[in-house]
Every structure is written in C-alpha cells, then in structure tokens.
Amino acid sequence: MLNTEISCGIATVTIDQPGRSMNVISTDLAAALAAEFDRLAPDPQIRGVILTSGKPNFVVGADLAEVAQVLDAGLSAPEAAARFASLGALIRRIETCGKPVCAALPGTALGGGLELALGCHTRIAAATPDARFGLPEVGLGLLPGAGGTQRLPRLIGIARALPLLTGGTPIDASQALEIGLLDAVVPAAELLAAARAALEAGRVPAIQPWDQRGFRPPGLPVNSIEAFTAFTFANAQAASTAGPFRPAAAAILSCVYEGLRLPIAQGLQIEAGYFGTLLTTPAARNLLATRFFLRQRLNKRGLRAADAGDPVQAALAARIGAAILAEAQRLSQNGVTAPVLRNAALRAGLPALQLADAGAPPRSTRPVPAEDLDRIAHALLSAGAAAVAQEEDRDLVDLAALELAGFPDWTGGPSRWHAA
C-alpha cells in the first residue's frame, strides 16, 4: 500500500494500493499513512517528505463502499462523523509534523485525495492533460469532511473556493495553477525531481500559512460586504437546486462562513459537525445509491446512459411523467393552485409542470408554508413512483426515471422512493 524510499534526507512516500486501478481513501490507507508519518516525523535525518502515487492518478476520492456502510448503519451524527475522523486527523498530523511535505501529483486528485494534498505544504502536479482537481462531495449529498471546507478558502480565498465547494465540478491543472490550488505544474517526467528540488532548496515551509500568527485568508475578508454578497449569492444558488432536499451545499456554506472566523482547529470541528449531520440524511444515502451503485450495476449491463429511442425506457418515463401530471391535476381540482404546484415541483427538483391556470385567482397572496410545499412534492413523487412499482427491472426503471422523466436523484429513484 505504501512504499517509502529515503535518499539524501528526503523521504518519498508512494501510495499504491494493491488490486486497484486507482488509489482511494480508506480507513486502511489512513492508518498506514498515519503510522508512516509517525515514523518519519521524529527522525532527525529526514529533512522533507514527498507524498506521491505509484498509479497514473494521485487519489481519486473515498472508498464509497465504506461510506455506504456508515450511511446505512443508522448512526447518530457524532457517531457517523467519528467513523471518518481518521482521515482528518491524519491530514492535521501531516501539516503539523514539523517537516516540509510536498505533494507530487501525477494525475487526478479528487475528494479526500485533494484534501490529503491540501494538507501538504506545497503541491506540484504533472502536466497531464486529463488530470482533474476538485471536491465533488456535494454531488453525493456530502461535504469535504477532512478539512476541504476550511483549507481551500484559506488557500485560495472565499470567492474562488465557494464555486468549487458548492458546485463540485473539478478543474484542470492549468486552472488549478491559476487560482493557487497548485504551486507548480511540470512535465510528468520531471515531477519527482521538481518536488525534491523544492524541498532541497528550502522553498517548502514546514508550517501551513493558516497556522502562522496573524494569518488572514487571501481575497475577500470574511467580514466584508463583498464576502457577505458572495455568500448570499451562493445561498440563493443552493436554494434554487432542490435546496431543502439536497442540504449539502447549504451546509458547506455554513462551514466556510462559520469556520473562517476561527482558528483552523476550531474550523475543522465545525466542519466535522456538519459532515456528521449530512451523513445521517436520506439525501446522502439516496444520492450515493443513484450516482454510484446504480451506475455500477448499469455499466456492467452496458447501459452507460438512458436511451430515449428505446421503446421500453421511453414508455417507463412516459408513465412516470403522466402519473405526476395526473396527481398535479387531482391536487388542482382539490384547490391547490397551479403556481403552488409548480413551486412545489421546482422545490423538489422535478421538471416544471405544464399546468393551466384555471379559475379565479386566490384571495390571499400569503406565501405557502414550506411544509405544505413539501407535502405536495411528496405526493407528486409518490404518484410517479407508484406508476412503475410493479416493474421487475428496478435498475432500468430508475435509469429511465432519472434521466428521461426528470425524477430527482436525491430520492434514490422510484425504487427507493416507493420502498421507503
């Protein structure tokens, strides 16, 4: 799993998990790295450490099978957070070990892999065209729980960090270099030599900027009007994408907003609390089911994406859409106005309902309570799920529902929604 070579006072620690095409963050890897840094840190002969990968990519995220076990275990928020505490503790150990540590990234670093790199004192990447760097946890209903919400804005500033954290879309090496996420990009053949040269020349400090006295994050001051505007805009964006049913983006914003006002150690505690809470939500379990495990099963069947030209899939999607519309019409006949129905659908992440505004306008223009909108959304979703409840091929149903009928992925698809 780890291969360490020591030459002229520089230890090169190479991550290479056996039996895997890509390295992933697991409890075993976190434990192995912790033990290795416990061994290297007190050694007076070691002047610096290079952390790299023996595979084409660095580390591409968490072991999602381990994540699923925690999500399905029915743990409390503190218990769930504790199950993943080892990675955060490891990264804090690395950045406070007293030795300069350089992350030498041969390729992609995502999720926990990028968080691991952020815990190093400098990051050098190979100029690999398909390498990507990002924190995509929001897409699984989670947040970067090993310091990503705290280190990234401290490194590159609030304005640059928020889109990466709440959008989850990775960037390439040139973009990462431009915003300061990477310190250098070099030809792949020169990666380890460049890392060694940086350490030998004393260009890598043994302390993170945020652990130095008087540190302030770059860019917008956290208490400034401009920062408040950035948070307000990001909150509006999060609320517009099924916010109450996909709470991760809002939790990320809270982590950054609250954590950056405090020292890093306390900010990490705040992040752990929000992370544990997200681990207990149905959205996290369902998004993992639809975005990972469903995809795995479909890929084995050669189904990379839904096919609107396939009569079976098209018929399934049509039945779901028709059932949702019929339920909306039933609710309309019982006095729910078309604008309220549309707002409920949008709130849940359903496609906009094509409804006619019939009858006299309502006498009151008071806002509809959120719980009423949620009840309407649940009724619409339940009707769509019930329309295909008797189908045997549940994976095909979910594929058609999610990609053709617009059934929101936070539900887990009609299969999980109907069974809930």
CSV table of C-alpha atoms in Angstrom, one decimal:
chain,number,residue,atom,x,y,z
A,1,MET,CA,0.0,0.0,0.0
A,2,LEU,CA,2.9,2.4,0.8
A,3,ASN,CA,6.4,2.3,-0.5
A,4,THR,CA,8.9,4.6,1.2
A,5,GLU,CA,12.4,5.4,-0.2
A,6,ILE,CA,14.8,7.7,1.6
A,7,SER,CA,17.6,9.4,-0.2
A,8,CYS,CA,19.8,12.3,1.0
A,9,GLY,CA,17.4,13.2,3.8
A,10,ILE,CA,14.3,13.2,1.6
A,11,ALA,CA,11.6,10.5,2.1
A,12,THR,CA,9.4,9.7,-0.9
A,13,VAL,CA,6.2,8.0,0.3
A,14,THR,CA,4.4,6.4,-2.6
A,15,ILE,CA,0.7,5.4,-2.3
A,16,ASP,CA,0.0,2.3,-4.4
A,17,GLN,CA,-3.0,0.2,-3.2
A,18,PRO,CA,-2.8,-3.3,-4.5
A,19,GLY,CA,-5.6,-4.7,-6.6
A,20,ARG,CA,-7.0,-1.3,-7.5
A,21,SER,CA,-6.6,0.7,-10.7
A,22,MET,CA,-6.8,3.9,-8.7
A,23,ASN,CA,-6.0,4.8,-5.2
A,24,VAL,CA,-8.9,5.7,-2.9
A,25,ILE,CA,-9.1,6.9,0.6
A,26,SER,CA,-9.9,4.1,3.0
A,27,THR,CA,-9.5,3.5,6.7
A,28,ASP,CA,-6.6,1.2,6.0
A,29,LEU,CA,-4.8,3.8,3.9
A,30,ALA,CA,-5.4,6.5,6.5
A,31,ALA,CA,-4.0,4.2,9.2
A,32,ALA,CA,-0.9,3.3,7.1
A,33,LEU,CA,-0.1,6.9,6.3
A,34,ALA,CA,-0.5,7.9,9.9
A,35,ALA,CA,1.9,5.2,11.0
A,36,GLU,CA,4.4,6.2,8.3
A,37,PHE,CA,4.4,9.9,9.3
A,38,ASP,CA,4.6,8.9,13.0
A,39,ARG,CA,7.8,7.0,12.0
A,40,LEU,CA,9.3,9.7,9.7
A,41,ALA,CA,8.4,12.9,11.6
A,42,PRO,CA,10.7,12.4,14.7
A,43,ASP,CA,13.7,11.1,12.5
A,44,PRO,CA,16.3,13.9,12.6
A,45,GLN,CA,17.8,12.5,9.3
A,46,ILE,CA,14.6,13.3,7.4
A,47,ARG,CA,14.6,16.9,6.0
A,48,GLY,CA,11.5,16.6,4.0
A,49,VAL,CA,8.8,14.3,2.6
A,50,ILE,CA,7.4,13.8,-0.9
A,51,LEU,CA,3.9,12.3,-1.0
A,52,THR,CA,3.1,10.8,-4.3
A,53,SER,CA,1.3,7.9,-6.1
A,54,GLY,CA,2.5,4.8,-7.9
A,55,LYS,CA,-0.5,5.0,-10.2
A,56,PRO,CA,-1.3,7.4,-13.0
A,57,ASN,CA,-3.5,9.4,-10.7
A,58,PHE,CA,-2.9,10.5,-7.1
A,59,VAL,CA,-6.0,9.6,-5.0
A,60,VAL,CA,-9.5,9.9,-6.6
A,61,GLY,CA,-11.7,10.1,-3.6
A,62,ALA,CA,-13.2,8.0,-0.8
A,63,ASP,CA,-13.8,4.3,-0.8
A,64,LEU,CA,-17.6,4.6,-1.4
A,65,ALA,CA,-18.3,1.1,-0.1
A,66,GLU,CA,-17.0,2.2,3.3
A,67,VAL,CA,-19.1,5.4,3.0
A,68,ALA,CA,-22.2,3.3,2.2
A,69,GLN,CA,-21.7,1.2,5.3
A,70,VAL,CA,-21.7,4.2,7.5
A,71,LEU,CA,-24.7,5.7,5.8
A,72,ASP,CA,-26.7,2.5,6.2
A,73,ALA,CA,-25.6,1.9,9.8
A,74,GLY,CA,-28.3,4.2,11.4
A,75,LEU,CA,-25.6,6.1,13.4
A,76,SER,CA,-26.1,9.5,15.2
A,77,ALA,CA,-24.4,12.5,13.6
A,78,PRO,CA,-21.5,12.4,16.1
A,79,GLU,CA,-21.1,8.7,15.7
A,80,ALA,CA,-21.1,9.0,11.9
A,81,ALA,CA,-18.5,11.8,11.9
A,82,ALA,CA,-16.3,9.7,14.3
A,83,ARG,CA,-16.2,6.9,11.8
A,84,PHE,CA,-14.4,9.1,9.3
A,85,ALA,CA,-12.3,11.1,11.8
A,86,SER,CA,-9.1,9.2,11.0
A,87,LEU,CA,-8.5,11.0,7.6
A,88,GLY,CA,-9.0,14.4,9.1
A,89,ALA,CA,-6.6,13.5,12.0
A,90,LEU,CA,-4.1,12.2,9.5
A,91,ILE,CA,-4.1,15.4,7.4
A,92,ARG,CA,-3.7,17.5,10.5
A,93,ARG,CA,-0.8,15.3,11.6
A,94,ILE,CA,0.9,15.8,8.2
A,95,GLU,CA,0.6,19.6,8.2
A,96,THR,CA,1.9,19.9,11.8
A,97,CYS,CA,4.6,17.1,11.6
A,98,GLY,CA,7.4,19.7,11.6
A,99,LYS,CA,8.8,18.6,8.3
A,100,PRO,CA,8.1,20.2,4.9
A,101,VAL,CA,5.8,17.9,2.9
A,102,CYS,CA,5.4,18.2,-0.9
A,103,ALA,CA,2.5,16.5,-2.7
A,104,ALA,CA,3.7,15.3,-6.1
A,105,LEU,CA,0.6,14.7,-8.1
A,106,PRO,CA,1.0,12.6,-11.2
A,107,GLY,CA,-2.7,13.0,-12.2
A,108,THR,CA,-6.1,13.5,-10.8
A,109,ALA,CA,-6.7,14.3,-7.1
A,110,LEU,CA,-10.4,14.4,-6.1
A,111,GLY,CA,-12.4,14.5,-2.8
A,112,GLY,CA,-10.4,13.1,0.0
A,113,GLY,CA,-7.4,12.8,-2.3
A,114,LEU,CA,-7.3,16.6,-2.8
A,115,GLU,CA,-7.9,17.1,0.9
A,116,LEU,CA,-4.8,15.0,1.5
A,117,ALA,CA,-2.9,17.2,-0.9
A,118,LEU,CA,-4.2,20.3,0.7
A,119,GLY,CA,-2.7,19.1,4.0
A,120,CYS,CA,0.8,19.1,2.4
A,121,HIS,CA,2.8,22.3,2.5
A,122,THR,CA,3.1,22.6,-1.3
A,123,ARG,CA,1.5,20.9,-4.3
A,124,ILE,CA,3.3,20.2,-7.6
A,125,ALA,CA,1.4,18.4,-10.4
A,126,ALA,CA,2.4,16.7,-13.6
A,127,ALA,CA,1.2,18.4,-16.8
A,128,THR,CA,-1.2,15.6,-17.6
A,129,PRO,CA,-4.0,16.7,-20.0
A,130,ASP,CA,-6.8,14.7,-18.4
A,131,ALA,CA,-5.9,15.3,-14.7
A,132,ARG,CA,-8.6,16.9,-12.7
A,133,PHE,CA,-8.6,18.5,-9.3
A,134,GLY,CA,-11.7,19.1,-7.2
A,135,LEU,CA,-14.0,18.4,-4.3
A,136,PRO,CA,-17.2,16.7,-5.8
A,137,GLU,CA,-18.7,15.5,-2.5
A,138,VAL,CA,-21.7,17.9,-2.8
A,139,GLY,CA,-22.9,15.7,-5.7
A,140,LEU,CA,-23.2,12.8,-3.2
A,141,GLY,CA,-25.1,14.9,-0.6
A,142,LEU,CA,-22.0,15.3,1.5
A,143,LEU,CA,-19.3,17.9,2.1
A,144,PRO,CA,-15.5,17.5,2.1
A,145,GLY,CA,-15.2,16.2,5.6
A,146,ALA,CA,-11.4,16.1,6.0
A,147,GLY,CA,-10.7,19.8,6.0
A,148,GLY,CA,-11.7,20.8,2.5
A,149,THR,CA,-14.2,23.4,3.5
A,150,GLN,CA,-11.5,25.0,5.8
A,151,ARG,CA,-8.3,24.7,3.9
A,152,LEU,CA,-9.4,25.5,0.4
A,153,PRO,CA,-10.8,29.0,1.2
A,154,ARG,CA,-7.8,29.7,3.4
A,155,LEU,CA,-5.6,28.8,0.5
A,156,ILE,CA,-7.3,30.5,-2.5
A,157,GLY,CA,-9.9,32.8,-0.9
A,158,ILE,CA,-13.6,32.8,-0.4
A,159,ALA,CA,-14.6,33.9,-3.9
A,160,ARG,CA,-12.6,31.2,-5.7
A,161,ALA,CA,-13.4,28.5,-3.2
A,162,LEU,CA,-17.2,28.7,-3.0
A,163,PRO,CA,-17.9,27.6,-6.6
A,164,LEU,CA,-15.6,24.7,-6.3
A,165,LEU,CA,-17.1,23.6,-3.0
A,166,THR,CA,-20.8,24.1,-3.8
A,167,GLY,CA,-20.6,23.2,-7.5
A,168,GLY,CA,-18.3,20.2,-7.2
A,169,THR,CA,-17.0,20.5,-10.7
A,170,PRO,CA,-13.3,19.6,-11.0
A,171,ILE,CA,-10.9,21.8,-12.8
A,172,ASP,CA,-7.8,21.0,-14.9
A,173,ALA,CA,-4.1,21.6,-13.9
A,174,SER,CA,-3.8,25.0,-15.6
A,175,GLN,CA,-6.9,26.3,-13.9
A,176,ALA,CA,-5.7,24.9,-10.6
A,177,LEU,CA,-2.4,26.6,-11.0
A,178,GLU,CA,-4.0,29.9,-12.0
A,179,ILE,CA,-6.2,30.1,-8.8
A,180,GLY,CA,-3.4,29.0,-6.5
A,181,LEU,CA,-4.6,25.5,-5.8
A,182,LEU,CA,-1.4,24.1,-7.2
A,183,ASP,CA,2.0,25.7,-6.7
A,184,ALA,CA,3.6,24.4,-9.9
A,185,VAL,CA,2.9,22.2,-13.0
A,186,VAL,CA,5.8,20.4,-14.6
A,187,PRO,CA,6.4,17.8,-17.3
A,188,ALA,CA,5.4,14.4,-16.0
A,189,ALA,CA,8.9,13.0,-16.3
A,190,GLU,CA,10.2,15.8,-14.0
A,191,LEU,CA,7.6,15.6,-11.3
A,192,LEU,CA,9.6,13.9,-8.5
A,193,ALA,CA,12.8,15.8,-9.4
A,194,ALA,CA,10.9,19.1,-9.1
A,195,ALA,CA,9.4,18.1,-5.7
A,196,ARG,CA,12.9,17.1,-4.5
A,197,ALA,CA,14.4,20.3,-5.8
A,198,ALA,CA,11.8,22.4,-4.0
A,199,LEU,CA,12.5,20.6,-0.7
A,200,GLU,CA,16.3,20.7,-1.1
A,201,ALA,CA,16.2,24.5,-1.9
A,202,GLY,CA,14.2,25.2,1.2
A,203,ARG,CA,11.2,26.6,-0.8
A,204,VAL,CA,8.7,24.5,1.1
A,205,PRO,CA,7.9,25.8,4.6
A,206,ALA,CA,7.2,23.3,7.3
A,207,ILE,CA,4.2,25.2,8.6
A,208,GLN,CA,0.9,26.0,6.8
A,209,PRO,CA,0.0,29.7,6.3
A,210,TRP,CA,-3.1,29.2,8.5
A,211,ASP,CA,-1.0,28.0,11.4
A,212,GLN,CA,1.1,31.2,11.4
A,213,ARG,CA,0.3,34.1,13.7
A,214,GLY,CA,-1.8,36.8,12.2
A,215,PHE,CA,-2.9,34.8,9.2
A,216,ARG,CA,-5.8,36.1,7.1
A,217,PRO,CA,-7.2,34.3,4.1
A,218,PRO,CA,-6.4,35.8,0.7
A,219,GLY,CA,-9.0,37.8,-1.2
A,220,LEU,CA,-12.2,39.0,0.4
A,221,PRO,CA,-12.1,39.5,4.1
A,222,VAL,CA,-14.7,37.1,5.7
A,223,ASN,CA,-16.4,40.0,7.4
A,224,SER,CA,-16.6,42.3,4.4
A,225,ILE,CA,-19.7,43.4,2.5
A,226,GLU,CA,-18.2,41.7,-0.6
A,227,ALA,CA,-17.9,38.4,1.2
A,228,PHE,CA,-21.4,38.7,2.5
A,229,THR,CA,-22.6,39.3,-1.0
A,230,ALA,CA,-20.8,36.2,-2.3
A,231,PHE,CA,-22.3,34.1,0.5
A,232,THR,CA,-25.8,35.5,-0.3
A,233,PHE,CA,-25.5,34.7,-4.0
A,234,ALA,CA,-24.2,31.2,-3.2
A,235,ASN,CA,-27.1,30.6,-0.8
A,236,ALA,CA,-29.6,31.6,-3.4
A,237,GLN,CA,-27.9,29.2,-5.9
A,238,ALA,CA,-28.1,26.4,-3.4
A,239,ALA,CA,-31.7,27.0,-2.6
A,240,SER,CA,-32.7,27.0,-6.3
A,241,THR,CA,-31.4,23.4,-6.8
A,242,ALA,CA,-33.8,21.4,-4.6
A,243,GLY,CA,-32.2,23.0,-1.5
A,244,PRO,CA,-34.3,21.5,1.3
A,245,PHE,CA,-33.9,18.0,-0.2
A,246,ARG,CA,-30.2,18.4,-1.0
A,247,PRO,CA,-28.8,20.1,2.1
A,248,ALA,CA,-25.1,19.7,1.3
A,249,ALA,CA,-24.5,23.0,-0.5
A,250,ALA,CA,-26.1,25.0,2.4
A,251,ALA,CA,-24.0,23.0,4.9
A,252,ILE,CA,-20.8,23.8,3.0
A,253,LEU,CA,-21.6,27.5,3.0
A,254,SER,CA,-22.2,27.4,6.8
A,255,CYS,CA,-18.9,25.6,7.3
A,256,VAL,CA,-17.0,28.2,5.4
A,257,TYR,CA,-18.9,31.2,6.9
A,258,GLU,CA,-18.5,30.0,10.5
A,259,GLY,CA,-15.2,28.3,10.2
A,260,LEU,CA,-13.2,31.1,8.6
A,261,ARG,CA,-13.9,33.3,11.6
A,262,LEU,CA,-12.0,30.9,13.9
A,263,PRO,CA,-8.6,29.2,14.1
A,264,ILE,CA,-8.2,26.2,11.8
A,265,ALA,CA,-8.5,23.6,14.6
A,266,GLN,CA,-11.9,25.0,15.6
A,267,GLY,CA,-13.0,25.4,12.0
A,268,LEU,CA,-12.3,21.7,11.5
A,269,GLN,CA,-14.5,20.9,14.4
A,270,ILE,CA,-17.3,22.9,12.9
A,271,GLU,CA,-16.9,21.0,9.6
A,272,ALA,CA,-16.9,17.7,11.4
A,273,GLY,CA,-20.3,18.5,13.0
A,274,TYR,CA,-21.9,19.4,9.7
A,275,PHE,CA,-20.4,16.4,8.0
A,276,GLY,CA,-21.8,14.1,10.6
A,277,THR,CA,-25.3,15.6,10.2
A,278,LEU,CA,-25.2,15.2,6.4
A,279,LEU,CA,-24.1,11.5,6.8
A,280,THR,CA,-27.5,10.9,8.6
A,281,THR,CA,-29.6,12.4,5.8
A,282,PRO,CA,-31.7,10.3,3.3
A,283,ALA,CA,-30.3,12.5,0.5
A,284,ALA,CA,-26.8,11.3,1.1
A,285,ARG,CA,-27.8,7.6,1.1
A,286,ASN,CA,-30.0,8.1,-2.0
A,287,LEU,CA,-27.5,10.1,-4.0
A,288,LEU,CA,-24.9,7.5,-3.3
A,289,ALA,CA,-27.3,4.8,-4.5
A,290,THR,CA,-28.2,6.6,-7.7
A,291,ARG,CA,-24.9,8.2,-8.6
A,292,PHE,CA,-22.6,5.4,-7.7
A,293,PHE,CA,-24.1,2.0,-7.1
A,294,LEU,CA,-26.8,2.2,-9.7
A,295,ARG,CA,-24.2,3.4,-12.2
A,296,GLN,CA,-22.0,0.4,-11.3
A,297,ARG,CA,-24.8,-2.1,-12.0
A,298,LEU,CA,-25.9,-0.4,-15.2
A,299,ASN,CA,-22.4,-0.2,-16.5
A,300,LYS,CA,-22.0,-3.9,-16.1
A,301,ARG,CA,-25.0,-4.3,-18.3
A,302,GLY,CA,-23.5,-2.0,-20.9
A,303,LEU,CA,-26.1,0.8,-20.1
A,304,ARG,CA,-24.0,3.9,-19.9
A,305,ALA,CA,-26.9,6.3,-20.3
A,306,ALA,CA,-30.7,6.3,-20.8
A,307,ASP,CA,-31.9,5.9,-24.4
A,308,ALA,CA,-34.9,8.0,-25.3
A,309,GLY,CA,-35.2,6.0,-28.5
A,310,ASP,CA,-35.6,2.7,-26.6
A,311,PRO,CA,-39.3,2.0,-26.5
A,312,VAL,CA,-39.2,0.3,-23.1
A,313,GLN,CA,-37.3,3.2,-21.4
A,314,ALA,CA,-39.4,5.8,-23.2
A,315,ALA,CA,-42.6,4.1,-22.1
A,316,LEU,CA,-41.4,3.9,-18.5
A,317,ALA,CA,-40.5,7.6,-18.5
A,318,ALA,CA,-43.9,8.5,-20.1
A,319,ARG,CA,-45.8,6.6,-17.4
A,320,ILE,CA,-43.9,8.3,-14.6
A,321,GLY,CA,-44.5,11.7,-16.2
A,322,ALA,CA,-48.2,11.1,-16.8
A,323,ALA,CA,-48.7,9.9,-13.2
A,324,ILE,CA,-47.1,13.0,-11.8
A,325,LEU,CA,-49.2,15.2,-14.0
A,326,ALA,CA,-52.3,13.4,-13.1
A,327,GLU,CA,-51.6,13.8,-9.4
A,328,ALA,CA,-51.0,17.5,-10.0
A,329,GLN,CA,-54.3,17.8,-11.8
A,330,ARG,CA,-56.0,16.0,-8.9
A,331,LEU,CA,-54.5,18.4,-6.4
A,332,SER,CA,-55.6,21.3,-8.6
A,333,GLN,CA,-59.2,20.1,-8.5
A,334,ASN,CA,-58.9,20.0,-4.7
A,335,GLY,CA,-57.9,23.6,-4.6
A,336,VAL,CA,-54.2,23.7,-5.0
A,337,THR,CA,-53.3,26.5,-7.4
A,338,ALA,CA,-51.1,26.0,-10.5
A,339,PRO,CA,-48.4,28.4,-9.2
A,340,VAL,CA,-48.2,26.5,-5.9
A,341,LEU,CA,-48.0,23.2,-7.7
A,342,ARG,CA,-45.2,24.5,-9.9
A,343,ASN,CA,-43.3,25.9,-6.9
A,344,ALA,CA,-43.6,22.5,-5.1
A,345,ALA,CA,-42.3,20.7,-8.2
A,346,LEU,CA,-39.3,23.1,-8.6
A,347,ARG,CA,-38.6,22.9,-4.9
A,348,ALA,CA,-38.3,19.1,-5.2
A,349,GLY,CA,-36.2,19.3,-8.4
A,350,LEU,CA,-38.9,18.0,-10.7
A,351,PRO,CA,-39.3,19.4,-14.2
A,352,ALA,CA,-41.7,22.3,-14.4
A,353,LEU,CA,-45.3,21.1,-14.6
A,354,GLN,CA,-47.2,22.2,-17.6
A,355,LEU,CA,-50.5,23.3,-16.0
A,356,ALA,CA,-53.1,25.7,-17.0
A,357,ASP,CA,-54.0,28.5,-14.5
A,358,ALA,CA,-57.8,27.9,-14.1
A,359,GLY,CA,-60.4,29.6,-12.0
A,360,ALA,CA,-60.4,32.9,-10.1
A,361,PRO,CA,-57.1,34.0,-8.5
A,362,PRO,CA,-56.7,33.1,-4.8
A,363,ARG,CA,-57.9,35.8,-2.4
A,364,SER,CA,-54.8,35.7,-0.4
A,365,THR,CA,-51.2,36.2,-1.6
A,366,ARG,CA,-49.6,34.9,1.6
A,367,PRO,CA,-46.6,32.7,1.0
A,368,VAL,CA,-47.4,29.0,1.1
A,369,PRO,CA,-45.6,27.3,4.1
A,370,ALA,CA,-42.6,25.2,3.2
A,371,GLU,CA,-44.1,22.2,4.9
A,372,ASP,CA,-47.1,22.4,2.6
A,373,LEU,CA,-45.0,22.7,-0.5
A,374,ASP,CA,-43.0,19.6,0.7
A,375,ARG,CA,-46.2,17.6,1.2
A,376,ILE,CA,-47.3,18.4,-2.3
A,377,ALA,CA,-43.9,17.5,-3.7
A,378,HIS,CA,-44.0,14.2,-1.9
A,379,ALA,CA,-47.4,13.5,-3.3
A,380,LEU,CA,-46.2,14.1,-6.8
A,381,LEU,CA,-43.1,11.9,-6.4
A,382,SER,CA,-45.1,9.1,-4.8
A,383,ALA,CA,-47.6,9.1,-7.7
A,384,GLY,CA,-44.7,8.8,-10.2
A,385,ALA,CA,-43.1,6.0,-8.2
A,386,ALA,CA,-46.4,4.1,-7.9
A,387,ALA,CA,-46.9,4.1,-11.6
A,388,VAL,CA,-43.9,1.8,-12.1
A,389,ALA,CA,-43.9,0.0,-8.7
A,390,GLN,CA,-44.8,-3.4,-10.3
A,391,GLU,CA,-41.9,-3.4,-12.8
A,392,GLU,CA,-39.3,-6.1,-12.1
A,393,ASP,CA,-36.3,-4.4,-13.7
A,394,ARG,CA,-35.8,-1.8,-11.0
A,395,ASP,CA,-32.5,-0.5,-12.3
A,396,LEU,CA,-34.0,0.1,-15.7
A,397,VAL,CA,-36.9,1.9,-14.1
A,398,ASP,CA,-34.6,4.1,-12.1
A,399,LEU,CA,-32.4,4.9,-15.2
A,400,ALA,CA,-35.5,5.9,-17.3
A,401,ALA,CA,-36.9,7.9,-14.4
A,402,LEU,CA,-33.8,9.8,-13.5
A,403,GLU,CA,-32.5,10.6,-17.0
A,404,LEU,CA,-35.7,10.7,-19.1
A,405,ALA,CA,-38.5,11.6,-16.7
A,406,GLY,CA,-36.6,14.1,-14.6
A,407,PHE,CA,-37.2,12.2,-11.3
A,408,PRO,CA,-34.8,13.8,-8.9
A,409,ASP,CA,-31.8,11.8,-7.9
A,410,TRP,CA,-32.0,12.8,-4.2
A,411,THR,CA,-35.0,10.4,-3.9
A,412,GLY,CA,-32.9,7.4,-4.8
A,413,GLY,CA,-35.2,6.9,-7.8
A,414,PRO,CA,-38.7,5.4,-7.9
A,415,SER,CA,-37.5,2.1,-6.5
A,416,ARG,CA,-36.1,3.5,-3.2
A,417,TRP,CA,-38.8,6.1,-3.0
A,418,HIS,CA,-41.6,3.6,-3.3
A,419,ALA,CA,-40.0,1.3,-0.8
A,420,ALA,CA,-39.4,4.0,1.8
